[in-house]
CSV table of C-alpha atoms and ligand atoms in Angstrom, one decimal:
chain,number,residue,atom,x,y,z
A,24,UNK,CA,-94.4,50.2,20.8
A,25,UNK,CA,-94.6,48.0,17.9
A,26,UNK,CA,-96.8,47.6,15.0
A,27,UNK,CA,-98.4,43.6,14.3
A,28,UNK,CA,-99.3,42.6,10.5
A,29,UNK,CA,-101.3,39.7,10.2
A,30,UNK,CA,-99.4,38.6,7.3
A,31,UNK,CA,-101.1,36.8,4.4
A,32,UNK,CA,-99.9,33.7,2.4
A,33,UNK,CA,-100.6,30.5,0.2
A,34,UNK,CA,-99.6,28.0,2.5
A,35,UNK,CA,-96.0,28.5,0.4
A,36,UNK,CA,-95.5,32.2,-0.3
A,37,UNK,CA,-95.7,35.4,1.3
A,38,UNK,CA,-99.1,37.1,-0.8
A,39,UNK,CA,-97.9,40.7,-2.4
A,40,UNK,CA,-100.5,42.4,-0.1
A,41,UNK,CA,-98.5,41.8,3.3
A,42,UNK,CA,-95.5,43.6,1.4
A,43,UNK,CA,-97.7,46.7,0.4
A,44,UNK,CA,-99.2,46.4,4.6
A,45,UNK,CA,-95.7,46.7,5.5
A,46,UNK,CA,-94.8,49.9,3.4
A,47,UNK,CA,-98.3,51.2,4.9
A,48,UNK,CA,-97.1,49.9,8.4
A,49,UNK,CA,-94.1,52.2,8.2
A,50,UNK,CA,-96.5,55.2,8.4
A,51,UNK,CA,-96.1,54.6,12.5
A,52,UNK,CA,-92.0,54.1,12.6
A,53,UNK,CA,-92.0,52.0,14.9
A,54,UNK,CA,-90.9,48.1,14.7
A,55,UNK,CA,-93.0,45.7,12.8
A,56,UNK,CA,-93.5,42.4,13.4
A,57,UNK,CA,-95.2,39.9,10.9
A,58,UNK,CA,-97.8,36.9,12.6
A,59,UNK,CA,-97.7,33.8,10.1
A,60,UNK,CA,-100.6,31.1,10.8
A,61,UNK,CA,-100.6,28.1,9.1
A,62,UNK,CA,-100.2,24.8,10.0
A,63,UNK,CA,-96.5,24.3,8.5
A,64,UNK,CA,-95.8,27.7,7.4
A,65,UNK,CA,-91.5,28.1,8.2
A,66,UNK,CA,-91.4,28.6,4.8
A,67,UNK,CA,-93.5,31.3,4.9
A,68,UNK,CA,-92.0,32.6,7.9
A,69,UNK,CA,-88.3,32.3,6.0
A,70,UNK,CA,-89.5,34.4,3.1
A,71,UNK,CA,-91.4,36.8,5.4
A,72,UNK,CA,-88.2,37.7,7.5
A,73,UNK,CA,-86.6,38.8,4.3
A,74,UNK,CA,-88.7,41.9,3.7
A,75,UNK,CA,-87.6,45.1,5.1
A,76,UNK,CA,-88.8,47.2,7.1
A,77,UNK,CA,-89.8,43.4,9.2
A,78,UNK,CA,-88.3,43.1,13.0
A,79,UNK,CA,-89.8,40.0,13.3
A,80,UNK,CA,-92.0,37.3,12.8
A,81,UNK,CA,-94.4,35.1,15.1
A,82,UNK,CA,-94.9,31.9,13.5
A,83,UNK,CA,-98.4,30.2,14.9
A,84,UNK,CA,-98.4,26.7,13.9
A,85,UNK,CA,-101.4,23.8,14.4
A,86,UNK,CA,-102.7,21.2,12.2
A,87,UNK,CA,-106.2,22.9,12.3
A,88,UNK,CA,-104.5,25.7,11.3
A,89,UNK,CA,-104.2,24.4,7.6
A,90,UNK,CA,-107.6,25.8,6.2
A,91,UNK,CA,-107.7,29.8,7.8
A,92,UNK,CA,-110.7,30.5,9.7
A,93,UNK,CA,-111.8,34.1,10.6
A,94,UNK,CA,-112.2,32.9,14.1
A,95,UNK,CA,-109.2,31.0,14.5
A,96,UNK,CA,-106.7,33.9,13.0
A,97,UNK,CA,-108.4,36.2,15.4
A,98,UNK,CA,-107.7,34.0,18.8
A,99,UNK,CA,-103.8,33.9,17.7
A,100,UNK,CA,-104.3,37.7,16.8
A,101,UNK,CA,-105.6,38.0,20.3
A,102,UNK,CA,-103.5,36.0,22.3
A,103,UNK,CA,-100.3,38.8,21.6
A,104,UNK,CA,-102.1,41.8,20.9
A,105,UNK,CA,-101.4,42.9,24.6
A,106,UNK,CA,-98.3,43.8,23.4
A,107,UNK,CA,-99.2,46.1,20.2
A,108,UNK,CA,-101.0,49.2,19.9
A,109,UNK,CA,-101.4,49.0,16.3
A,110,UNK,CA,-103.1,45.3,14.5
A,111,UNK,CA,-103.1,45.9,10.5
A,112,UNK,CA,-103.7,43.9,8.2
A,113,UNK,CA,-104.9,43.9,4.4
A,114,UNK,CA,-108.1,44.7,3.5
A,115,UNK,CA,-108.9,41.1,1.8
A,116,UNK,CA,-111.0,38.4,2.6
A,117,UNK,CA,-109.0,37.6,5.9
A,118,UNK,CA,-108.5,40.7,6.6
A,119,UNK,CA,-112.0,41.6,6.4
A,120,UNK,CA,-112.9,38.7,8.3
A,121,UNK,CA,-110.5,38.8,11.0
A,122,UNK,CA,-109.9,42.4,12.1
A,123,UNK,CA,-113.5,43.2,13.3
A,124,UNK,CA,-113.8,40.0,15.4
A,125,UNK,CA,-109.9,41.6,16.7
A,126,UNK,CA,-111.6,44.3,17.4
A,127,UNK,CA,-114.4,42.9,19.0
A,128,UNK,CA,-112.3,41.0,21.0
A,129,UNK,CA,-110.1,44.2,21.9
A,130,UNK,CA,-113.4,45.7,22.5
A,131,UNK,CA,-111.7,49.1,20.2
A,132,UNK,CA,-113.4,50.6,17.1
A,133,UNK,CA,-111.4,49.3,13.5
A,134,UNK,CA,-110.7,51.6,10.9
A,135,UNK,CA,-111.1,49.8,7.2
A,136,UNK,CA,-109.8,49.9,3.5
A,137,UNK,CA,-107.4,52.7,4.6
A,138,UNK,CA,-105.9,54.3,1.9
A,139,UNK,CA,-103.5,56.6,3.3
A,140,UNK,CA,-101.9,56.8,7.1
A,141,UNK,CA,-101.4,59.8,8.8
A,142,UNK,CA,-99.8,58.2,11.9
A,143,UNK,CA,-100.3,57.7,14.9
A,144,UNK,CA,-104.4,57.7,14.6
A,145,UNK,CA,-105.7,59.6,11.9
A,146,UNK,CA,-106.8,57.7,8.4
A,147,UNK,CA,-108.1,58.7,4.6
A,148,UNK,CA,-110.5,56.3,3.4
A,149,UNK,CA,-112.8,56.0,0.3
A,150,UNK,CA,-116.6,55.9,0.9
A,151,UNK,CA,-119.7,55.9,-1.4
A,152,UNK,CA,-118.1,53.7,-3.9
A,153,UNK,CA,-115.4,55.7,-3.6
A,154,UNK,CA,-116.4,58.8,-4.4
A,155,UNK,CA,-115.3,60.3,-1.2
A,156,UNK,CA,-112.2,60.4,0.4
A,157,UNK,CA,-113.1,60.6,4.2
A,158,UNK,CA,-110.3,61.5,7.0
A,159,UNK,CA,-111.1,59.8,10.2
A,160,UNK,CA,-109.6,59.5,13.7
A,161,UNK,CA,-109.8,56.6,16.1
A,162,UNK,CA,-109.2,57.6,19.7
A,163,UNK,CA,-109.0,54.2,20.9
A,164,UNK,CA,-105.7,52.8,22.8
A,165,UNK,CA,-105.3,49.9,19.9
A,166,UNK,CA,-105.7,50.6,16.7
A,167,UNK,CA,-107.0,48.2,14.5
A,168,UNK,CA,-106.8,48.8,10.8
A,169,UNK,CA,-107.0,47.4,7.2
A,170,UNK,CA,-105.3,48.7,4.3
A,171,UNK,CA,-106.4,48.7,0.7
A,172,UNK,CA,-102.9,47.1,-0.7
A,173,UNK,CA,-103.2,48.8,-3.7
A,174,UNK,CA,-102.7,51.9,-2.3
A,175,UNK,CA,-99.1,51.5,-1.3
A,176,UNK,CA,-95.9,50.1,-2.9
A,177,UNK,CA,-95.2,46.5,-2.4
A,178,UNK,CA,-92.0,46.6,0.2
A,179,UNK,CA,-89.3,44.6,-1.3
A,180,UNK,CA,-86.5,42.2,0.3
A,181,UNK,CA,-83.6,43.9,2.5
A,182,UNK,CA,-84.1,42.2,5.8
A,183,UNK,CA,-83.1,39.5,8.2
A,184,UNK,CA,-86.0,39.1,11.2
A,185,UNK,CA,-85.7,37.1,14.0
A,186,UNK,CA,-88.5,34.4,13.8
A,187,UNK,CA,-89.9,32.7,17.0
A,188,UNK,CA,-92.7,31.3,17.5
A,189,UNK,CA,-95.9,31.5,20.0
A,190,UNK,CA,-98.7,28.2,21.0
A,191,UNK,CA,-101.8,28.4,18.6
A,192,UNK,CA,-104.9,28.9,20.4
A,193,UNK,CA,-107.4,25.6,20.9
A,194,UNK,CA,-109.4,25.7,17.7
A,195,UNK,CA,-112.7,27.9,18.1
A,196,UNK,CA,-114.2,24.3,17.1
A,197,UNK,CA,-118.0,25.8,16.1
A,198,UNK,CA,-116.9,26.5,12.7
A,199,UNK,CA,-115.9,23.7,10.1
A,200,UNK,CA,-114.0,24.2,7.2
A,201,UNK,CA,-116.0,21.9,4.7
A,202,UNK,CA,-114.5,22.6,1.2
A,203,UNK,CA,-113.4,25.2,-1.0
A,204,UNK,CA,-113.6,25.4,-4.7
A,205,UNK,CA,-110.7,27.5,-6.3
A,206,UNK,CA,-110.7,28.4,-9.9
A,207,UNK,CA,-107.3,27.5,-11.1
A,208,UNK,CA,-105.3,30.2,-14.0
A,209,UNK,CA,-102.1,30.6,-14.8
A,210,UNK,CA,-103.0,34.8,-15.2
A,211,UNK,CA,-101.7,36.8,-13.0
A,212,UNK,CA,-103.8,37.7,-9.5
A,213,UNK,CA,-106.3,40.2,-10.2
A,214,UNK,CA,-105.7,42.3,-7.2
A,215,UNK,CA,-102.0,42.7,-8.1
A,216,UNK,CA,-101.6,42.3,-12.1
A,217,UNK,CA,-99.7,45.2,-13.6
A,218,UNK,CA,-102.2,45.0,-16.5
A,219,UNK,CA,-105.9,43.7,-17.1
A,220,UNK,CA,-108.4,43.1,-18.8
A,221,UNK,CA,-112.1,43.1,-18.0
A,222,UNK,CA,-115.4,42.5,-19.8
A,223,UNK,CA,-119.1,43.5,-19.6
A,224,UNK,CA,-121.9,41.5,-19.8
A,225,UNK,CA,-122.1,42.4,-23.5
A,226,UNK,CA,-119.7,39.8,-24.4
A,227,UNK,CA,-122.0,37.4,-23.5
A,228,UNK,CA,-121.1,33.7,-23.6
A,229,UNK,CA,-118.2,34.9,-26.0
A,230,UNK,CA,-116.4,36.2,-22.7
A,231,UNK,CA,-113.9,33.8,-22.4
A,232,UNK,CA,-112.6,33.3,-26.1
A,233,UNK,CA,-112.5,36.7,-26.9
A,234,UNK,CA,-110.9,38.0,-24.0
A,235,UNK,CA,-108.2,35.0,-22.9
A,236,UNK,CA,-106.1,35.4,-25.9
A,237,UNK,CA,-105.2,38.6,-25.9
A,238,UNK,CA,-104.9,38.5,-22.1
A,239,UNK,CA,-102.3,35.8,-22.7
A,240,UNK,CA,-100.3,38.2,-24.9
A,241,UNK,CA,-100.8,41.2,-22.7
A,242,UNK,CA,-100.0,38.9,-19.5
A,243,UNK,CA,-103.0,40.5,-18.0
A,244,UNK,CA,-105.5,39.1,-15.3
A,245,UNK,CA,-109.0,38.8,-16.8
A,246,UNK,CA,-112.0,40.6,-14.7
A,247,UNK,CA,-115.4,41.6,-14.9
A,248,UNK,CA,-118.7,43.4,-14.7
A,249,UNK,CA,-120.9,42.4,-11.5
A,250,UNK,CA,-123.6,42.5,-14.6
A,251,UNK,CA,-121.0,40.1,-16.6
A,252,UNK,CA,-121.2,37.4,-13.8
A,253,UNK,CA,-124.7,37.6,-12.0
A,254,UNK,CA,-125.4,36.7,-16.0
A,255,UNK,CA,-122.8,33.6,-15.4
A,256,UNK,CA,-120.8,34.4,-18.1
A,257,UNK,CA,-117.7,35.1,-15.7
A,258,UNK,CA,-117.2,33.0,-12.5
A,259,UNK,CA,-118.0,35.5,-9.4
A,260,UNK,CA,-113.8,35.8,-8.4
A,261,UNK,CA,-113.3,38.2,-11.5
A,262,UNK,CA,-115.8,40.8,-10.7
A,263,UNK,CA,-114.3,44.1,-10.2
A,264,UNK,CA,-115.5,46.9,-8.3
A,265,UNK,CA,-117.2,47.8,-5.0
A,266,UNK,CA,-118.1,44.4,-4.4
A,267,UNK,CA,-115.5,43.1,-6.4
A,268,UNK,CA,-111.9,43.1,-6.2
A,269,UNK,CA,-110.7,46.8,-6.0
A,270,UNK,CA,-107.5,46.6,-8.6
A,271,UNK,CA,-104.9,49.1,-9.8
A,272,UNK,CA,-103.1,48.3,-12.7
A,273,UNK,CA,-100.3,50.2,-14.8
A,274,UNK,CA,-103.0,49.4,-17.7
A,275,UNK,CA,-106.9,48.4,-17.5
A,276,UNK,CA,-108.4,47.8,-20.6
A,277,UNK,CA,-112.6,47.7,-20.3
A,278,UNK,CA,-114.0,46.1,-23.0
A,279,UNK,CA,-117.9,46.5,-23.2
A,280,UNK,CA,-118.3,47.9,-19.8
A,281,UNK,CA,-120.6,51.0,-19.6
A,282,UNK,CA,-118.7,52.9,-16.7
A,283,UNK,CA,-121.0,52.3,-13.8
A,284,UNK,CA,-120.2,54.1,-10.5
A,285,UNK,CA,-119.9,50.7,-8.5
A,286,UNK,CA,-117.3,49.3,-11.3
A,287,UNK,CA,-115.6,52.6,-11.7
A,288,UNK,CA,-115.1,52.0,-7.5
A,289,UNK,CA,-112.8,49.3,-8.2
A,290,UNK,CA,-110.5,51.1,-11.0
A,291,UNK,CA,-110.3,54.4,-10.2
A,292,UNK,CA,-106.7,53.6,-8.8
A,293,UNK,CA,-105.6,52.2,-12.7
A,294,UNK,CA,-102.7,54.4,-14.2
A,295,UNK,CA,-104.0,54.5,-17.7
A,296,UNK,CA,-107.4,53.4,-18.6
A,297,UNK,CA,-108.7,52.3,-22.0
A,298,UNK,CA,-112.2,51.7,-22.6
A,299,UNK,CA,-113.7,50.1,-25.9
A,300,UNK,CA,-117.6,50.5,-26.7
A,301,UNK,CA,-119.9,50.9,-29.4
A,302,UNK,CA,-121.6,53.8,-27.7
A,303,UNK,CA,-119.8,57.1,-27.7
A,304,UNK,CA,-121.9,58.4,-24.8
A,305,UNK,CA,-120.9,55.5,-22.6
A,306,UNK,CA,-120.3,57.1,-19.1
A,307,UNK,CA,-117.2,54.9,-19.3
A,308,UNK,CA,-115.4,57.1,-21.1
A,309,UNK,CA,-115.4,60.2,-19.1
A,310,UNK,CA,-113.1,58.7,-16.7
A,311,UNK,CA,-110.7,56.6,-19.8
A,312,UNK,CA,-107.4,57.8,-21.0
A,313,UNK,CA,-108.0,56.1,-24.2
A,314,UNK,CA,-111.3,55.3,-25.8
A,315,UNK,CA,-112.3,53.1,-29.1
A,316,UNK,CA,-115.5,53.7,-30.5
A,317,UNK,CA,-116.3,50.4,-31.5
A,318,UNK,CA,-117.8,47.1,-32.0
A,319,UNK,CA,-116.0,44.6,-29.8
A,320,UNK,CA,-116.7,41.9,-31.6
A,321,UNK,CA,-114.1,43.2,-34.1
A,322,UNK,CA,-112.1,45.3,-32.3
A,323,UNK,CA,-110.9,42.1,-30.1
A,324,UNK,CA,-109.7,39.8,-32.2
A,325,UNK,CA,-107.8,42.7,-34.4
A,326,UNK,CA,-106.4,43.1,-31.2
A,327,UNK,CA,-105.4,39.9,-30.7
A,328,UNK,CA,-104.2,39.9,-34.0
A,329,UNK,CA,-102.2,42.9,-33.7
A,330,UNK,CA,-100.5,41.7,-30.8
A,331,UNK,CA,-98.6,39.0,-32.8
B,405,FAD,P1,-124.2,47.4,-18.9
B,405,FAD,O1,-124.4,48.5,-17.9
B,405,FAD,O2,-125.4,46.7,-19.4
B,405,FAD,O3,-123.3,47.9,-20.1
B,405,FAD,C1,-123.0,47.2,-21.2
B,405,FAD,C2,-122.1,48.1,-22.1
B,405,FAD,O4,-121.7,47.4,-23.2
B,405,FAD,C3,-122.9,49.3,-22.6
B,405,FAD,O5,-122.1,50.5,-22.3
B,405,FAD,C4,-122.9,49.1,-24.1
B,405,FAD,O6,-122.8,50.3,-24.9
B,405,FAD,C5,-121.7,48.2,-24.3
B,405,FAD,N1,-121.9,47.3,-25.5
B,405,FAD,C6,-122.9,46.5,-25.8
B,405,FAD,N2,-122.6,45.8,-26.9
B,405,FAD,C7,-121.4,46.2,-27.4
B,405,FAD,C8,-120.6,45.8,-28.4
B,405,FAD,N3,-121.0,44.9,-29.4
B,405,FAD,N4,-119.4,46.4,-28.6
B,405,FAD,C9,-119.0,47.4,-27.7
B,405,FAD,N5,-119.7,47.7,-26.6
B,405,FAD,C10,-120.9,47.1,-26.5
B,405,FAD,N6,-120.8,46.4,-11.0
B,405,FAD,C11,-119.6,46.0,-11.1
B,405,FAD,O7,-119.0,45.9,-12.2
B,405,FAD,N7,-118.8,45.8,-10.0
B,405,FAD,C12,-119.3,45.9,-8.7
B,405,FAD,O8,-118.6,45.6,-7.8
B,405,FAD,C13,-120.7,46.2,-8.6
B,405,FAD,N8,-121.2,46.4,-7.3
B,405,FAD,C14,-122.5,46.8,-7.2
B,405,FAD,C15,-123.1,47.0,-6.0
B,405,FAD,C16,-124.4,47.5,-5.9
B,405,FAD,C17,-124.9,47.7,-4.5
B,405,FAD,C18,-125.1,47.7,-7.0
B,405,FAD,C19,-126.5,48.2,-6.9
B,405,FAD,C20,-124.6,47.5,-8.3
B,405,FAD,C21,-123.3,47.0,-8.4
B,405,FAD,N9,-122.7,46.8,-9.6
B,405,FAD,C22,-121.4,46.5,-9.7
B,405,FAD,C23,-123.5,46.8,-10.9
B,405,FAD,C24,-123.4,48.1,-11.7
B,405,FAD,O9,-124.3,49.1,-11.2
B,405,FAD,C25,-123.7,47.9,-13.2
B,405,FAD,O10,-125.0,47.4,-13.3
B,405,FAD,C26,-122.7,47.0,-13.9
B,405,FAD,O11,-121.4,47.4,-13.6
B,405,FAD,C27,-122.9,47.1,-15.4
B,405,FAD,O12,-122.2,46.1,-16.0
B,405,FAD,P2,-121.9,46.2,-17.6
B,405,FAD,O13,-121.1,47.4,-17.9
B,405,FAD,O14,-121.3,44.9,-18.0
B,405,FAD,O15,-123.3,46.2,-18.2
């Protein structure tokens, strides 16, 4: 028996995620192998051999593999899952949107946002925002599951995997890619940053120029309050929480954020937690290790200034 990752990527690197799925993976102790799709991913491949804990790695290779499509991924998922009981992946945007149409492929049950494996079939996951950790169990013969990365170490290098590879399935052909609009920053990537910074709508259209400086010194990724960008002062890819990106951070720092229970979802993982708002009774603070009572419009840039 053998566990399969559907391993993540940029088209150039190995994404931190498929490191932390492969620590989660280990739960079953039995081989895992890594699928790479792309359409010239040896690179990726190269890089994804090297992480241990890996057996090996299935490289699936097309041109119309180049942009990833939920339905595609899933048809080269498909094509070797015969030979796994256990399909994980990450619980990201490809994960999320290719291990249910596995499943339904598989015609099995999927377990998601797992955040701790106790193998071979039984799983703790949050539900209601979070506020409750439930322990499930799947009885079906393949188990397909995502993982919330954050919840487990990021495996490191210490391997040398066989890579081979296996045909790409014809494309699914009723889905186009048509174009994608990324938001380019040189911050780190929210999910994974080891510090950040987020902001509530009280910033207002000041969002940006108070918090990117003293994100730049921190080296932190910049996030924010689902109020913050249904206002439009933050692009929808930095909301944090339920129906954000879930992030876990050494240090989150919450600047004008009242502490709602759907925000509060996304950073309950954060080692230390500082919260800065004018109003003492914010619920934010029940849940920070370190609270300001204060105006952020002056607490931020002495901040920044204190930084250096
Ligand atoms: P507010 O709640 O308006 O809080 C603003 C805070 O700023 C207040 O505490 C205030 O005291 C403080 N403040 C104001 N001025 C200053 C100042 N000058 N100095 C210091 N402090 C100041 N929210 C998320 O964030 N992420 C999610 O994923 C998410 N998912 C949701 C899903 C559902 C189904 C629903 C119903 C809601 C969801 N929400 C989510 C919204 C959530 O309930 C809150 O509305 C939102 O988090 C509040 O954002 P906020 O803290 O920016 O705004």
């Amino acid at each position: 028996m053998s566990v399969l990752i559907l391993a993540e990527h940029d088209g150039q690197h190995i994404k931190q995620s498929t490191r932390q799925a492969v620590t989660a993976a280990a739960a079953w102790q039995h081989p895992i192998h890594l699928l790479v799709v792309g359409a010239d991913v040896s690179a990726v491949a190269a890089e994804a051999a090297t992480i241990a804990g890996v057996a090996k790695v299935i490289k699936v290779e097309a041109p119309h593999l180049v942009h990833l499509l939920a339905e595609d991924v899933a048809a080269a998922v498909q094509q070797i899952a015969a030979e796994y009981q256990v399909i994980v992946a990450a619980h990201s945007t490809l994960g999320k949107g290719v291990l249910p149409r596995v499943a339904a492929l598989l015609d099995v049950g999927m377990v998601s946002d797992v955040v701790e494996i106790q193998a071979p079939a039984t799983y703790v996951r949050p539900i209601y925002a979070g506020n409750i950790l439930a322990t499930v169990q799947s009885s079906d013969a393949v188990q397909v599951v995502t993982v919330r990365a954050t919840s487990f170490e990021a495996a490191a290098n210490g391997a040398n995997a066989e890579i081979t590879s296996a045909a790409a399935p014809a494309a699914f052909g009723k889905v186009r890619w048509v174009s994608e609009q990324r938001n380019l920053s040189d911050r780190p990537e929210l999910a994974t940053a080891s510090v950040v910074i987020s902001g509530g709508r009280s910033l207002g259209e000041q969002f940006n120029t108070l918090l990117e400086p003293v994100a730049h010194k921190l080296n932190a990724a910049i996030g924010a309050t689902r109020a913050c960008v249904d206002a439009g002062f933050a692009p929808n890819d930095l909301q944090v929480g339920q129906t954000g990106t879930v992030v876990a951070p050494e240090l989150y720092i919450a600047v004008g954020i009242s502490g709602a229970m759907q925000h509060l979802a996304g950073i309950k993982d954060s080692k230390v937690i500082v919260a800065i708002n004018h109003d003492p009774d914010a619920p934010i603070f029940k849940h920070a290790d370190y609270g300001l009572v204060a105006d952020l419009f002056k607490a931020l840039p002495e901040l920044n200034a204190a930084l250096g």
